[in-house]
PDB file of C-alpha atoms in Angstrom:
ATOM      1  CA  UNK L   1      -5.107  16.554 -13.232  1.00 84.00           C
ATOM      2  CA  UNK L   2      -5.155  18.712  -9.963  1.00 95.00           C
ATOM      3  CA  UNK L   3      -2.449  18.495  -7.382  1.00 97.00           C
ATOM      4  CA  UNK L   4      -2.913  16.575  -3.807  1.00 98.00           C
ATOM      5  CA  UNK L   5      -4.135  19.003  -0.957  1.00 98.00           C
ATOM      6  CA  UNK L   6      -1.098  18.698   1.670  1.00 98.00           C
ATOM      7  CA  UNK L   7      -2.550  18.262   5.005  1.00 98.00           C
ATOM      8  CA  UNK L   8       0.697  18.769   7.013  1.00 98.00           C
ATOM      9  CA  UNK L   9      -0.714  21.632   8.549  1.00 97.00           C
ATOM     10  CA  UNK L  10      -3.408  19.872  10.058  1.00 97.00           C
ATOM     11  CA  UNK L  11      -1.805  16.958  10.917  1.00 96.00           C
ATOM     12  CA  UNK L  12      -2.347  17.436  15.175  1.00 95.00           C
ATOM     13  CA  UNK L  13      -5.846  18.667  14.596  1.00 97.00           C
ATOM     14  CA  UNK L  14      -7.883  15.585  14.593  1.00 97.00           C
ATOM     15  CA  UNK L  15     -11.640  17.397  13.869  1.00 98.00           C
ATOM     16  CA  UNK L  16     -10.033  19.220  10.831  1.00 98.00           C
ATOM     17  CA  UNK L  17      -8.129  15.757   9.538  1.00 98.00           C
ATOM     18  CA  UNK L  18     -11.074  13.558   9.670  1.00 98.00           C
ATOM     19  CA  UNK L  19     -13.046  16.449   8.751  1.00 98.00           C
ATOM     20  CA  UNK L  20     -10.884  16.400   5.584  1.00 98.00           C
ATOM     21  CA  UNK L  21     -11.092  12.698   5.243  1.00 98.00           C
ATOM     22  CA  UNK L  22     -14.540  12.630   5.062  1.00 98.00           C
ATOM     23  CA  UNK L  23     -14.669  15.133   2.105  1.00 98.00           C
ATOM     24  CA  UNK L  24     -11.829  13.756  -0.470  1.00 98.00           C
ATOM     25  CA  UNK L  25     -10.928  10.268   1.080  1.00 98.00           C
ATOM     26  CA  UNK L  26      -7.410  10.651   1.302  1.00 98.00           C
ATOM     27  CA  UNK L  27      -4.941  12.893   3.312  1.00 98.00           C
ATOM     28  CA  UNK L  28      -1.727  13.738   2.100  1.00 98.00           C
ATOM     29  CA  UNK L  29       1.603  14.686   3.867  1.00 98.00           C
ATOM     30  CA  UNK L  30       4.716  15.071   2.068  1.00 98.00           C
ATOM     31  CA  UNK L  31       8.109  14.246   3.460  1.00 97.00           C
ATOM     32  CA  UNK L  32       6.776  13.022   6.669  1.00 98.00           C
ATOM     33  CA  UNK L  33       9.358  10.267   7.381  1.00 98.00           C
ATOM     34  CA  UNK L  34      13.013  11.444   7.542  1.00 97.00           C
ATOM     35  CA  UNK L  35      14.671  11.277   4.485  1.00 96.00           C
ATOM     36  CA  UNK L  36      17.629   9.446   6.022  1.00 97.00           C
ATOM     37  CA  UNK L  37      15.104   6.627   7.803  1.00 98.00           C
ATOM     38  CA  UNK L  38      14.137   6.165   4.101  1.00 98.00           C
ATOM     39  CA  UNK L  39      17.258   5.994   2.691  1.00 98.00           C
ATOM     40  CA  UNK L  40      18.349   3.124   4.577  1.00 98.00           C
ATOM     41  CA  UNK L  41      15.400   1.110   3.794  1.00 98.00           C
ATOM     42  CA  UNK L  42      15.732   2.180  -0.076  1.00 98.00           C
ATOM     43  CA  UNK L  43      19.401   1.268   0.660  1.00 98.00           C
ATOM     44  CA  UNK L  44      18.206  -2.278   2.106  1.00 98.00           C
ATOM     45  CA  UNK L  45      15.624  -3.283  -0.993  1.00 98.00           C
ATOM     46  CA  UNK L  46      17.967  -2.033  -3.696  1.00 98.00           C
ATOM     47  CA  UNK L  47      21.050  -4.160  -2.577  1.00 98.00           C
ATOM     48  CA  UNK L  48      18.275  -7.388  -2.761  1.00 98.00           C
ATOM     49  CA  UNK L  49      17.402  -6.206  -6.445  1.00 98.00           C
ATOM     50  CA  UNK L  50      21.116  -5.177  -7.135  1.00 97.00           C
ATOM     51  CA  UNK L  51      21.794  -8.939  -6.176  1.00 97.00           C
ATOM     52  CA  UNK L  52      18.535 -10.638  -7.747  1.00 97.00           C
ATOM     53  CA  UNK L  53      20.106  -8.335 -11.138  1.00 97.00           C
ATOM     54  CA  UNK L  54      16.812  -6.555 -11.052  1.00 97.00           C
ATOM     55  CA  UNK L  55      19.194  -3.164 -11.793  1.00 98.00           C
ATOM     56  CA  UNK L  56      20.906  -2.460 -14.635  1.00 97.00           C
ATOM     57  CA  UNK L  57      24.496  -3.388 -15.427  1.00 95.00           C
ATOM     58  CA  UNK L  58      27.081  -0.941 -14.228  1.00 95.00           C
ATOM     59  CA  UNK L  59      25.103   1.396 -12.472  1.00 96.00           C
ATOM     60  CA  UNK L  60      24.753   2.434  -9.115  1.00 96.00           C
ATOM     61  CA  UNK L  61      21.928   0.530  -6.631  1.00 96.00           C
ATOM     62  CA  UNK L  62      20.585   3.487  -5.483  1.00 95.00           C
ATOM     63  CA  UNK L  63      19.602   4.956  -9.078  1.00 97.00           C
ATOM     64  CA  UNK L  64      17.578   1.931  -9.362  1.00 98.00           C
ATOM     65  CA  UNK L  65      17.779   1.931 -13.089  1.00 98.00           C
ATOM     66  CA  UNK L  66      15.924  -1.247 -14.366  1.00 97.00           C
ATOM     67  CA  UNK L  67      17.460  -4.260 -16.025  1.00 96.00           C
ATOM     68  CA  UNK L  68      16.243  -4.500 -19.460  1.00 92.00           C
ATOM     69  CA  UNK L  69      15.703  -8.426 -19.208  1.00 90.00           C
ATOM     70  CA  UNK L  70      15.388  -9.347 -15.789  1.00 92.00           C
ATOM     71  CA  UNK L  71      12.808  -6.856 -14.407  1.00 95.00           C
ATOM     72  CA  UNK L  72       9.654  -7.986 -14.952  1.00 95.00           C
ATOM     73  CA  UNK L  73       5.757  -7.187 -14.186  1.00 94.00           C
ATOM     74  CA  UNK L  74       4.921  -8.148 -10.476  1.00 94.00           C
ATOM     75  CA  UNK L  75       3.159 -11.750 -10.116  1.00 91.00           C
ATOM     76  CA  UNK L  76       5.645 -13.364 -12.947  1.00 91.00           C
ATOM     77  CA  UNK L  77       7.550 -16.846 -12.306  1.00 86.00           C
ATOM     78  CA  UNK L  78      10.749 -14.896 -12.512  1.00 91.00           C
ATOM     79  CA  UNK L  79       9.097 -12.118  -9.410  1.00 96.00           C
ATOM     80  CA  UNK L  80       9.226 -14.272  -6.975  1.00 97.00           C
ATOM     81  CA  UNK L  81      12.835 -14.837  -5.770  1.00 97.00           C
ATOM     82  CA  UNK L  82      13.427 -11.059  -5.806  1.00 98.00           C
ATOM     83  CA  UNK L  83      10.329 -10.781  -3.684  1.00 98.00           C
ATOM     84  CA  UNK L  84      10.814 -12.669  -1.544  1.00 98.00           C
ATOM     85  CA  UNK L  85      13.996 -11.595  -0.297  1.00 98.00           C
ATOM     86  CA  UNK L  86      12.586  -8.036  -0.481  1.00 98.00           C
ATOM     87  CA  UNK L  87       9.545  -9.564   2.262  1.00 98.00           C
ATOM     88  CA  UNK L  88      12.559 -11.021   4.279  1.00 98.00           C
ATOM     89  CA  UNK L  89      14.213  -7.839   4.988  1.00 98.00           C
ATOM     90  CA  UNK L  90      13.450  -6.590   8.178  1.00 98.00           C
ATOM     91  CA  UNK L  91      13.738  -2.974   7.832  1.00 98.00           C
ATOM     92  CA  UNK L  92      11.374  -2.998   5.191  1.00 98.00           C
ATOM     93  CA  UNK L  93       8.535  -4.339   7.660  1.00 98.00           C
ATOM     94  CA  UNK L  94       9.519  -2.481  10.426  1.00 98.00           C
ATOM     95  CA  UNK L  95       8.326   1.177   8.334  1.00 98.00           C
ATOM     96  CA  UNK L  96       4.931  -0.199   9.949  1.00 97.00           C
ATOM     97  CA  UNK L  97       6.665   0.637  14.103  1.00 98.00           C
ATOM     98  CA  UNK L  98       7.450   4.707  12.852  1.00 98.00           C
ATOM     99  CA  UNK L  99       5.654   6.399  15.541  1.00 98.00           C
ATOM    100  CA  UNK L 100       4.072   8.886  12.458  1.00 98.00           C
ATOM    101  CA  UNK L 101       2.419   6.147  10.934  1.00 98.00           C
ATOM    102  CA  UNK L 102       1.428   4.580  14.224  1.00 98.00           C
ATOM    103  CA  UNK L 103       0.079   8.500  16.071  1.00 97.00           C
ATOM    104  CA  UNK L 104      -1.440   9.905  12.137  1.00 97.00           C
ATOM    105  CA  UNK L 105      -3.992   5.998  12.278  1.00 98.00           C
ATOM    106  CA  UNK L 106      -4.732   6.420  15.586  1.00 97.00           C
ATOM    107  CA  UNK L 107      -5.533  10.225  15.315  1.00 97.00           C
ATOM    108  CA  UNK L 108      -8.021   9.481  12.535  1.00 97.00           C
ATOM    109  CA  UNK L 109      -9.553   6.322  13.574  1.00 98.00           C
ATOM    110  CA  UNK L 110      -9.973   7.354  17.120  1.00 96.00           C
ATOM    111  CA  UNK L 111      -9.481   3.890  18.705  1.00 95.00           C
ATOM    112  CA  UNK L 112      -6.216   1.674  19.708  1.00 97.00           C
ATOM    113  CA  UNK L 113      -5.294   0.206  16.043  1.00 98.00           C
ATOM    114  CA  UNK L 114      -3.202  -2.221  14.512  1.00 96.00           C
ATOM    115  CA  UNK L 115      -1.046  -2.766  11.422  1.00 98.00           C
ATOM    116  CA  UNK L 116      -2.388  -5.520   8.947  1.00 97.00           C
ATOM    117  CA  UNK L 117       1.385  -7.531   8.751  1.00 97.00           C
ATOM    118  CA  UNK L 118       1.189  -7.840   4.715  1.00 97.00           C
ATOM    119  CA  UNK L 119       2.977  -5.081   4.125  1.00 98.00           C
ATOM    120  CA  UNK L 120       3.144  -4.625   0.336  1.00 98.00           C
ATOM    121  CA  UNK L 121       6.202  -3.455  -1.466  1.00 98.00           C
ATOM    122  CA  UNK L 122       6.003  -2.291  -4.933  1.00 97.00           C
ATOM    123  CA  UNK L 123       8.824  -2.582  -7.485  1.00 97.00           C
ATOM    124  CA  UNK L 124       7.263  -1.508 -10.218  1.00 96.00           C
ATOM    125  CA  UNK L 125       9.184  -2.066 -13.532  1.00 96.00           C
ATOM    126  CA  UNK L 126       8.725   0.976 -16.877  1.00 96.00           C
ATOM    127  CA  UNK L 127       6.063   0.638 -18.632  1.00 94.00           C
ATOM    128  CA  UNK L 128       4.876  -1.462 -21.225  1.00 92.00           C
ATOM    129  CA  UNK L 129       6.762  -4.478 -19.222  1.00 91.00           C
ATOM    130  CA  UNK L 130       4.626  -4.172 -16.065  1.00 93.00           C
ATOM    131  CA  UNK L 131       0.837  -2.793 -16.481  1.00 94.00           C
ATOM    132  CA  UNK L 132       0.203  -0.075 -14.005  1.00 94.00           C
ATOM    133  CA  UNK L 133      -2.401  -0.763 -11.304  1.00 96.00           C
ATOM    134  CA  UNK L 134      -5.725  -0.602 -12.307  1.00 97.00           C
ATOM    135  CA  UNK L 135      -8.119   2.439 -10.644  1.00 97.00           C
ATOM    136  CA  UNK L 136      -9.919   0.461  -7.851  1.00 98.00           C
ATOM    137  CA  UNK L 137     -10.874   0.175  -4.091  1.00 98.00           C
ATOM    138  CA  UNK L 138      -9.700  -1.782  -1.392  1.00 98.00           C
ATOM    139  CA  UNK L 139     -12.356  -2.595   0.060  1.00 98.00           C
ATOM    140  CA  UNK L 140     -12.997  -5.483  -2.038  1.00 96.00           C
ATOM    141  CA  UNK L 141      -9.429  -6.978  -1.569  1.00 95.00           C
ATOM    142  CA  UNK L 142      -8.904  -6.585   1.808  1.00 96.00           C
ATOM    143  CA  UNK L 143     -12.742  -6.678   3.170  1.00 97.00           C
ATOM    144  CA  UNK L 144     -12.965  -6.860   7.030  1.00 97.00           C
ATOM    145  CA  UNK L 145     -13.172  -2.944   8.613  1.00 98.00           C
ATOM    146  CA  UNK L 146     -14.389  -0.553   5.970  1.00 98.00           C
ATOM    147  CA  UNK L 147     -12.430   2.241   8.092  1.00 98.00           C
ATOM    148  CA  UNK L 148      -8.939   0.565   7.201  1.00 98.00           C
ATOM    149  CA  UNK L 149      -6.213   2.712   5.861  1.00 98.00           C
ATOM    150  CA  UNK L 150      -3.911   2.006   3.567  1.00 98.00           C
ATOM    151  CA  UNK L 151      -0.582   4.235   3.594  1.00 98.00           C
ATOM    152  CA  UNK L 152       1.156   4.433   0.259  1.00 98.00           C
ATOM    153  CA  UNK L 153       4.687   5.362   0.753  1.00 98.00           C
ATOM    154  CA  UNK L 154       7.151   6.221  -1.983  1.00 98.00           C
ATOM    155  CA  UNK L 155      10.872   4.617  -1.275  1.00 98.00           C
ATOM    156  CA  UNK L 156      12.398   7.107  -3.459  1.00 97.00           C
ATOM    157  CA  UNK L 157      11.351  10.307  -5.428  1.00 97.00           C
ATOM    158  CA  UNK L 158       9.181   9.673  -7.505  1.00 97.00           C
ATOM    159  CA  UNK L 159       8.480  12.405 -10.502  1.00 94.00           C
ATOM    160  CA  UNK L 160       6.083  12.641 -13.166  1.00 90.00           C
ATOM    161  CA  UNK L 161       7.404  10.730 -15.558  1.00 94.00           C
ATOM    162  CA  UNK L 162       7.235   7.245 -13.163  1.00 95.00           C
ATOM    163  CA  UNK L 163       4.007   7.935 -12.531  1.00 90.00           C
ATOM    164  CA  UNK L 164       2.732   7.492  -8.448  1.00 95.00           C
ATOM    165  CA  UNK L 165      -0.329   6.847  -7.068  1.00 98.00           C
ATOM    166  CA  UNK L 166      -3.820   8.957  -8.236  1.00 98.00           C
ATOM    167  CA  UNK L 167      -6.646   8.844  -6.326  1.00 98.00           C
ATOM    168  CA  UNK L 168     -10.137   9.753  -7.019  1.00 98.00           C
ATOM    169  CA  UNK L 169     -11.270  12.593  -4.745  1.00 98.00           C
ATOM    170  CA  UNK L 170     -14.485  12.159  -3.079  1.00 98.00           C
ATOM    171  CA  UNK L 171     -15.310   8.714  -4.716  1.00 98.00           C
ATOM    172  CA  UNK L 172     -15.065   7.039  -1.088  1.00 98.00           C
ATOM    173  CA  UNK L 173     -18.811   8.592  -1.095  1.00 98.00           C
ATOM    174  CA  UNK L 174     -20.010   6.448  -3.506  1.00 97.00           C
ATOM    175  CA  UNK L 175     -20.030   2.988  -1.328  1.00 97.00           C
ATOM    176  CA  UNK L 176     -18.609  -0.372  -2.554  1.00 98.00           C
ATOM    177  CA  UNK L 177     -18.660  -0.320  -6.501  1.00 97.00           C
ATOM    178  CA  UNK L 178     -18.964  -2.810  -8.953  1.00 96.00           C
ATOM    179  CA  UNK L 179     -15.478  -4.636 -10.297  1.00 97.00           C
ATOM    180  CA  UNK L 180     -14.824  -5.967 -13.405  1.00 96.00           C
ATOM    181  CA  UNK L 181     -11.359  -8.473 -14.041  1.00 96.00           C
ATOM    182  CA  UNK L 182      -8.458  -6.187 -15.302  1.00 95.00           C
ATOM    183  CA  UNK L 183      -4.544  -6.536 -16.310  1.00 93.00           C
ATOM    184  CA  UNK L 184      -2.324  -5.490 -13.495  1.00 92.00           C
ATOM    185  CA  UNK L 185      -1.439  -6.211  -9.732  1.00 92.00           C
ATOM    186  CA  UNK L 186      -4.560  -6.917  -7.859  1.00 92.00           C
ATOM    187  CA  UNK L 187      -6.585  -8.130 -11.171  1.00 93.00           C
ATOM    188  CA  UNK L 188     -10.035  -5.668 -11.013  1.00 95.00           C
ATOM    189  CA  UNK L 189     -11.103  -2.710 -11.639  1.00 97.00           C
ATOM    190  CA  UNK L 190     -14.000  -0.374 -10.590  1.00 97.00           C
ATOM    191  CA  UNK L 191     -16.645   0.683 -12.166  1.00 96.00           C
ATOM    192  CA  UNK L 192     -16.463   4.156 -11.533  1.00 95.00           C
ATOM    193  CA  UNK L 193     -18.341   5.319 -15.159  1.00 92.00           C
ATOM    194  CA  UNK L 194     -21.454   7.442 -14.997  1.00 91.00           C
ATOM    195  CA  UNK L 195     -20.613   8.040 -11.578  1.00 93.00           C
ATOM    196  CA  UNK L 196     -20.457  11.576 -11.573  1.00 94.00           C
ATOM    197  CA  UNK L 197     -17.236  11.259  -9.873  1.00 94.00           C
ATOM    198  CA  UNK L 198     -14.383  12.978 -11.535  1.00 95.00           C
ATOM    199  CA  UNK L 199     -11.659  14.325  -9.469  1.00 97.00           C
ATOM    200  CA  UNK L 200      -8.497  12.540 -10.186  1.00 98.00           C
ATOM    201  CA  UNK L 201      -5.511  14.144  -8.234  1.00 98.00           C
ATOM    202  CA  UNK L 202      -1.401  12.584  -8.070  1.00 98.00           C
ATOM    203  CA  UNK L 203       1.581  15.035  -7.472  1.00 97.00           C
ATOM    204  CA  UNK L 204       5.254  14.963  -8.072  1.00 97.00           C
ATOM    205  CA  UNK L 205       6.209  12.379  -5.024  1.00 98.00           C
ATOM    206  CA  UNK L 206       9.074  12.867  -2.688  1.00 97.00           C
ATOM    207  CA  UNK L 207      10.425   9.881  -1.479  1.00 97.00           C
ATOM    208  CA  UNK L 208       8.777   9.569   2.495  1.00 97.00           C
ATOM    209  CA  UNK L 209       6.053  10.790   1.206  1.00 98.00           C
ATOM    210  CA  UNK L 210       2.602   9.729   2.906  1.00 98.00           C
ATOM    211  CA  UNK L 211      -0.621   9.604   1.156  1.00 98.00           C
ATOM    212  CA  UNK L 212      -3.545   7.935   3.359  1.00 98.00           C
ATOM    213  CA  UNK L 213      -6.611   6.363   1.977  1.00 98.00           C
ATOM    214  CA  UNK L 214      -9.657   4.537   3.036  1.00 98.00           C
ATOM    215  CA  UNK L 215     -10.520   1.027   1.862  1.00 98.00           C
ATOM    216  CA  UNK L 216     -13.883   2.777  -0.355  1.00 98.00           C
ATOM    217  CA  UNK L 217     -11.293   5.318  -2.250  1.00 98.00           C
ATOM    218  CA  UNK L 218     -10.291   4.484  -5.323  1.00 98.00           C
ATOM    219  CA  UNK L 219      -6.777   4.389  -6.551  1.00 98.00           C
ATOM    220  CA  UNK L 220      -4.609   3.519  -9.285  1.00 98.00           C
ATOM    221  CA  UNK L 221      -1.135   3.836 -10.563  1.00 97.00           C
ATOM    222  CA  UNK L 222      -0.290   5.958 -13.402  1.00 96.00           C
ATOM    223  CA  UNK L 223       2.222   4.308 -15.986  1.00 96.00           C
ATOM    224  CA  UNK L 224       6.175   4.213 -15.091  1.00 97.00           C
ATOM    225  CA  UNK L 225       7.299   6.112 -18.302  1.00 97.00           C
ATOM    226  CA  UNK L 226      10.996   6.215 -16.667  1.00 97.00           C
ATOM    227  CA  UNK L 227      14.005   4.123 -17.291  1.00 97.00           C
ATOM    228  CA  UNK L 228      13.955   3.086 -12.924  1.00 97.00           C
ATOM    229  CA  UNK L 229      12.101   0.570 -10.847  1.00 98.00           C
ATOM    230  CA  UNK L 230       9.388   2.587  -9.245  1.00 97.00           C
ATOM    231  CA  UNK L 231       9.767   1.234  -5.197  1.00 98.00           C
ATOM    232  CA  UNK L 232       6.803   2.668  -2.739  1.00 98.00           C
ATOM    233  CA  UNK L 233       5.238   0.719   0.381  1.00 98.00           C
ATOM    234  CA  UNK L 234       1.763  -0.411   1.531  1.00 98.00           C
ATOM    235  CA  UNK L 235       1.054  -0.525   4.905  1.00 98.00           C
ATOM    236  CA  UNK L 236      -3.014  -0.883   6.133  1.00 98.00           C
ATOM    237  CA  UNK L 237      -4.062  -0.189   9.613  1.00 98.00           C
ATOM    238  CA  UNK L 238      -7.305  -0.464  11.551  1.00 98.00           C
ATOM    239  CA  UNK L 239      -9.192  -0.193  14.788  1.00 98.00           C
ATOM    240  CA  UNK L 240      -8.252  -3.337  17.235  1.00 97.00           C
ATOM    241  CA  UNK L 241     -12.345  -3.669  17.913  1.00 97.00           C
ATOM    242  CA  UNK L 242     -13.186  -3.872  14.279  1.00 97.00           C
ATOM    243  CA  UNK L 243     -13.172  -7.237  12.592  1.00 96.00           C
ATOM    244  CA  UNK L 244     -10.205  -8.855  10.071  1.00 96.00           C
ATOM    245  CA  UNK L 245     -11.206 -10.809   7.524  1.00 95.00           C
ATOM    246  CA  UNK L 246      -9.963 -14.108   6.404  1.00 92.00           C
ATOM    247  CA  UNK L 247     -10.030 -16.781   3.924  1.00 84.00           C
ATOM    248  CA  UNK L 248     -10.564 -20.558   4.931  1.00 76.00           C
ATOM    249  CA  UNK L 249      -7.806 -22.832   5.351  1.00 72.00           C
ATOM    250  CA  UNK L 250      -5.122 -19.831   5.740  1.00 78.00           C
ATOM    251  CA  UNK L 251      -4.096 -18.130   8.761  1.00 81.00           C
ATOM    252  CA  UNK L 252      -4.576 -14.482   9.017  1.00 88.00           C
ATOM    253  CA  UNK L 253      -2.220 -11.846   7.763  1.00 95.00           C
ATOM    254  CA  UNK L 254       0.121 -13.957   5.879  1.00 95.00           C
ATOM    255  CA  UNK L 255       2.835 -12.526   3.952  1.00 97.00           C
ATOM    256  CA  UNK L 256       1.803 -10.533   0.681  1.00 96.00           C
ATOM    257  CA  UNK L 257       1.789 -12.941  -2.026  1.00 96.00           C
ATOM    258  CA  UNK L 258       1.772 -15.957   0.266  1.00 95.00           C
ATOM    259  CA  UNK L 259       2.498 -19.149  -0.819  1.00 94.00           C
ATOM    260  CA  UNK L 260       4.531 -18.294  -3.557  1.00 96.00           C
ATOM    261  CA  UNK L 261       6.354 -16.655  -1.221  1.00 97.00           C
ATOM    262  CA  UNK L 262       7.339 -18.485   2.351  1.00 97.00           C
ATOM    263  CA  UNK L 263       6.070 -18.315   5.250  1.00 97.00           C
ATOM    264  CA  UNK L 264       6.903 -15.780   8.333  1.00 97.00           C
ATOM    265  CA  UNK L 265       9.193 -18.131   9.824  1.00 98.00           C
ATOM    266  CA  UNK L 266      10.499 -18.546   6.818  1.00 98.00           C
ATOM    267  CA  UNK L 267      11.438 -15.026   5.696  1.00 98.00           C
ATOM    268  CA  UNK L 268      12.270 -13.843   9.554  1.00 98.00           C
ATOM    269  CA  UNK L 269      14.805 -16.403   9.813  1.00 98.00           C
ATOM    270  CA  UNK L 270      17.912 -14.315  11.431  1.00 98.00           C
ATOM    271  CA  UNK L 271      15.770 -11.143  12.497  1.00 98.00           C
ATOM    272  CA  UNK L 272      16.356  -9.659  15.985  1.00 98.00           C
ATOM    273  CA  UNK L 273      12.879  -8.951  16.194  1.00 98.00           C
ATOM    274  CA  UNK L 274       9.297  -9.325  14.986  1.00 98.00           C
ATOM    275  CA  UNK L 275       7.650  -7.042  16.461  1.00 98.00           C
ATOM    276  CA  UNK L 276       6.745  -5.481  12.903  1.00 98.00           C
ATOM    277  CA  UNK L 277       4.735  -8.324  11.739  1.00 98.00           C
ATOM    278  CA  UNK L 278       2.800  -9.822  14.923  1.00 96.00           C
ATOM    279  CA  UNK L 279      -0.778  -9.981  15.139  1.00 95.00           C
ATOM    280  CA  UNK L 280      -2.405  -8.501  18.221  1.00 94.00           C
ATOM    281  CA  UNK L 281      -4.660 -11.437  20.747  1.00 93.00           C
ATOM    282  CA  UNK L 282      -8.275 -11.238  20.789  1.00 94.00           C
ATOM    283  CA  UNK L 283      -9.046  -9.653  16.953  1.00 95.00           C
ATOM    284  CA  UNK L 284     -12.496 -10.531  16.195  1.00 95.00           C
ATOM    285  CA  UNK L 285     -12.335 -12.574  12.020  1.00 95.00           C
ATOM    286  CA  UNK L 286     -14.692 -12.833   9.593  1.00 95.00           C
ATOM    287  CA  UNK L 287     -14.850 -14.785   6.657  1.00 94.00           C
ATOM    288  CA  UNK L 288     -13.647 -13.381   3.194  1.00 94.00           C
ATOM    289  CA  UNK L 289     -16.849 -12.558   0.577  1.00 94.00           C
ATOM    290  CA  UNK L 290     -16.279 -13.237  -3.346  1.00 94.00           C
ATOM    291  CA  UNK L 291     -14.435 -10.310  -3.942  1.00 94.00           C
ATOM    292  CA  UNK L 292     -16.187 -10.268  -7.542  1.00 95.00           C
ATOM    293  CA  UNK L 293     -19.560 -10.112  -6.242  1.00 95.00           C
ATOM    294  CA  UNK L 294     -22.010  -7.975  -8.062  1.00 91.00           C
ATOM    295  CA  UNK L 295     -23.668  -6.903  -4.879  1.00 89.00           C
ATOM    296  CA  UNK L 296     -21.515  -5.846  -1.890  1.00 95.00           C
ATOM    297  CA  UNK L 297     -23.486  -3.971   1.293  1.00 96.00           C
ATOM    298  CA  UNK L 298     -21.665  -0.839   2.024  1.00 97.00           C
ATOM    299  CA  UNK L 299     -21.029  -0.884   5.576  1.00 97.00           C
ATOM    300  CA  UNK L 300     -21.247   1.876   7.952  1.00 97.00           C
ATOM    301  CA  UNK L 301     -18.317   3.911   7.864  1.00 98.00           C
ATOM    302  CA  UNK L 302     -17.230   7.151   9.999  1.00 97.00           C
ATOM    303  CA  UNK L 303     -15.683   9.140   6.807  1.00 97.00           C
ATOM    304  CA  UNK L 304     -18.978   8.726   5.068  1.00 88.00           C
TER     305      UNK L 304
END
């Protein structure tokens, strides 16, 4: 497997970044939050898992070594009371206000954006207890703007051996692909065979790490082979003037995994501010598609 192309050095020159996004589909910039930023937030999450006894007996929170019987594959019955106390920190949303998220979307988008305020976190048990996500794109998922970008952060380092992210290089070309249902946290998988596309490409991540994709790149997790909880963000922004999708009879942008987890007033009960998770006036919604449609239009995108 090849190694991510680090775009730090391009990371003020917008021609050259989108120039670079329109050729693999993904950017990559290691260690761009401060490492002491993360730590706190690591520092947050793992005392709600040291307390939920998602971490092994007599070790140290921060090592995040995984209880053998109460750390379990995400979307179990036992998940989500950990979760949700892990959506109910606040420092844990408010990675979405860092001002290098915030500049790097607006750079490559080109317009005022937003963040989506379902920020994802992933506590990803070792493998074989918790099936590794599934290569696929977001499109699908998430519909509304083609152009949003998902930023997949690792929470702590994360080497070889518990796996990271992978993403496909160049597959972003190939427009909105057939899905078939699949084990593992979002439940499909594309159908990338006899595509011609072949470039798989993960690293050795550092935690702050920052590797940005678009909605048509696929992605997938490689399998946690490591005695630790593997614990990385998602966080999705797009262009205010392009639309957000919805499904009928929710609000938009409701917490990930919403209802089995509460509500926002719910899980920001005792916050001093929620700024990190408000939705901006005047976004134009569409409707959610079947996301297991056989035939999705590609839209129009400006890294294709």
């Amino acid at each position: 497997m090849k190694q991510l192309i680090d775009s730090s050095d391009i990371a003020d020159d917008v021609a050259a970044l989108r120039e670079r996004m329109s050729e693999d589909g993904y950017l990559y910039f290691p260690r761009l939050l401060p490492g002491d930023y993360v730590t706190g937030v690591r520092a947050d999450i793992a005392a709600v898992l040291h307390d939920s006894r998602w971490l092994a007996s007599g070790t140290e929170p921060h090592e995040l070594r995984a209880s053998d019987d109460r750390a379990v594959e995400e979307g179990k019955s036992t998940f989500f009371g950990m979760y949700s106390a892990v959506q109910a920190t606040q420092s844990f949303h408010e990675l979405s206000e860092r001002e290098e998220l915030r500049g790097l979307a607006q750079r490559l988008l080109g317009d005022e954006v937003f963040c989506h305020p379902m920020h994802i976190a992933r506590i990803t048990a070792p493998t074989p207890r918790a099936t590794p996500t599934p290569a696929h794109q977001d499109y699908r998922l998430i519909q509304g703007a083609v152009d949003t970008l998902t930023m997949w952060i690792p929470l702590a380092d994360c080497p070889s051996d518990a796996g990271g992210l992978e993403v496909l290089a160049g597959s972003h070309k190939l427009g909105v692909l057939g899905v078939s249902r699949a084990e593992g946290p979002g439940g499909v998988t594309a159908q990338v065979a006899g595509s011609g596309v072949d470039d798989w490409r993960s690293t050795h991540f550092g935690q702050g790490d920052v590797l940005m994709f678009t909605s048509l790149t696929v992605h997938g997790a490689r399998p946690n082979l490591s005695d630790r909880l593997r614990l990385s963000a998602d966080i999705r922004w797009q262009a205010r003037s392009e639309p957000a999708a919805f499904i009928d009879g929710y609000e938009p942008f409701r917490p990930h995994f919403h209802p089995d987890v509460p509500d926002w007033p719910t899980l920001t009960r005792g916050w001093t501010s929620t700024t990190s998770i408000e939705i901006p006036e005047g976004l134009n919604y569409v409707r959610k598609f079947d996301s297991m449609s056989e035939h999705v239009p590609t839209p129009p995108s400006r890294f294709r």
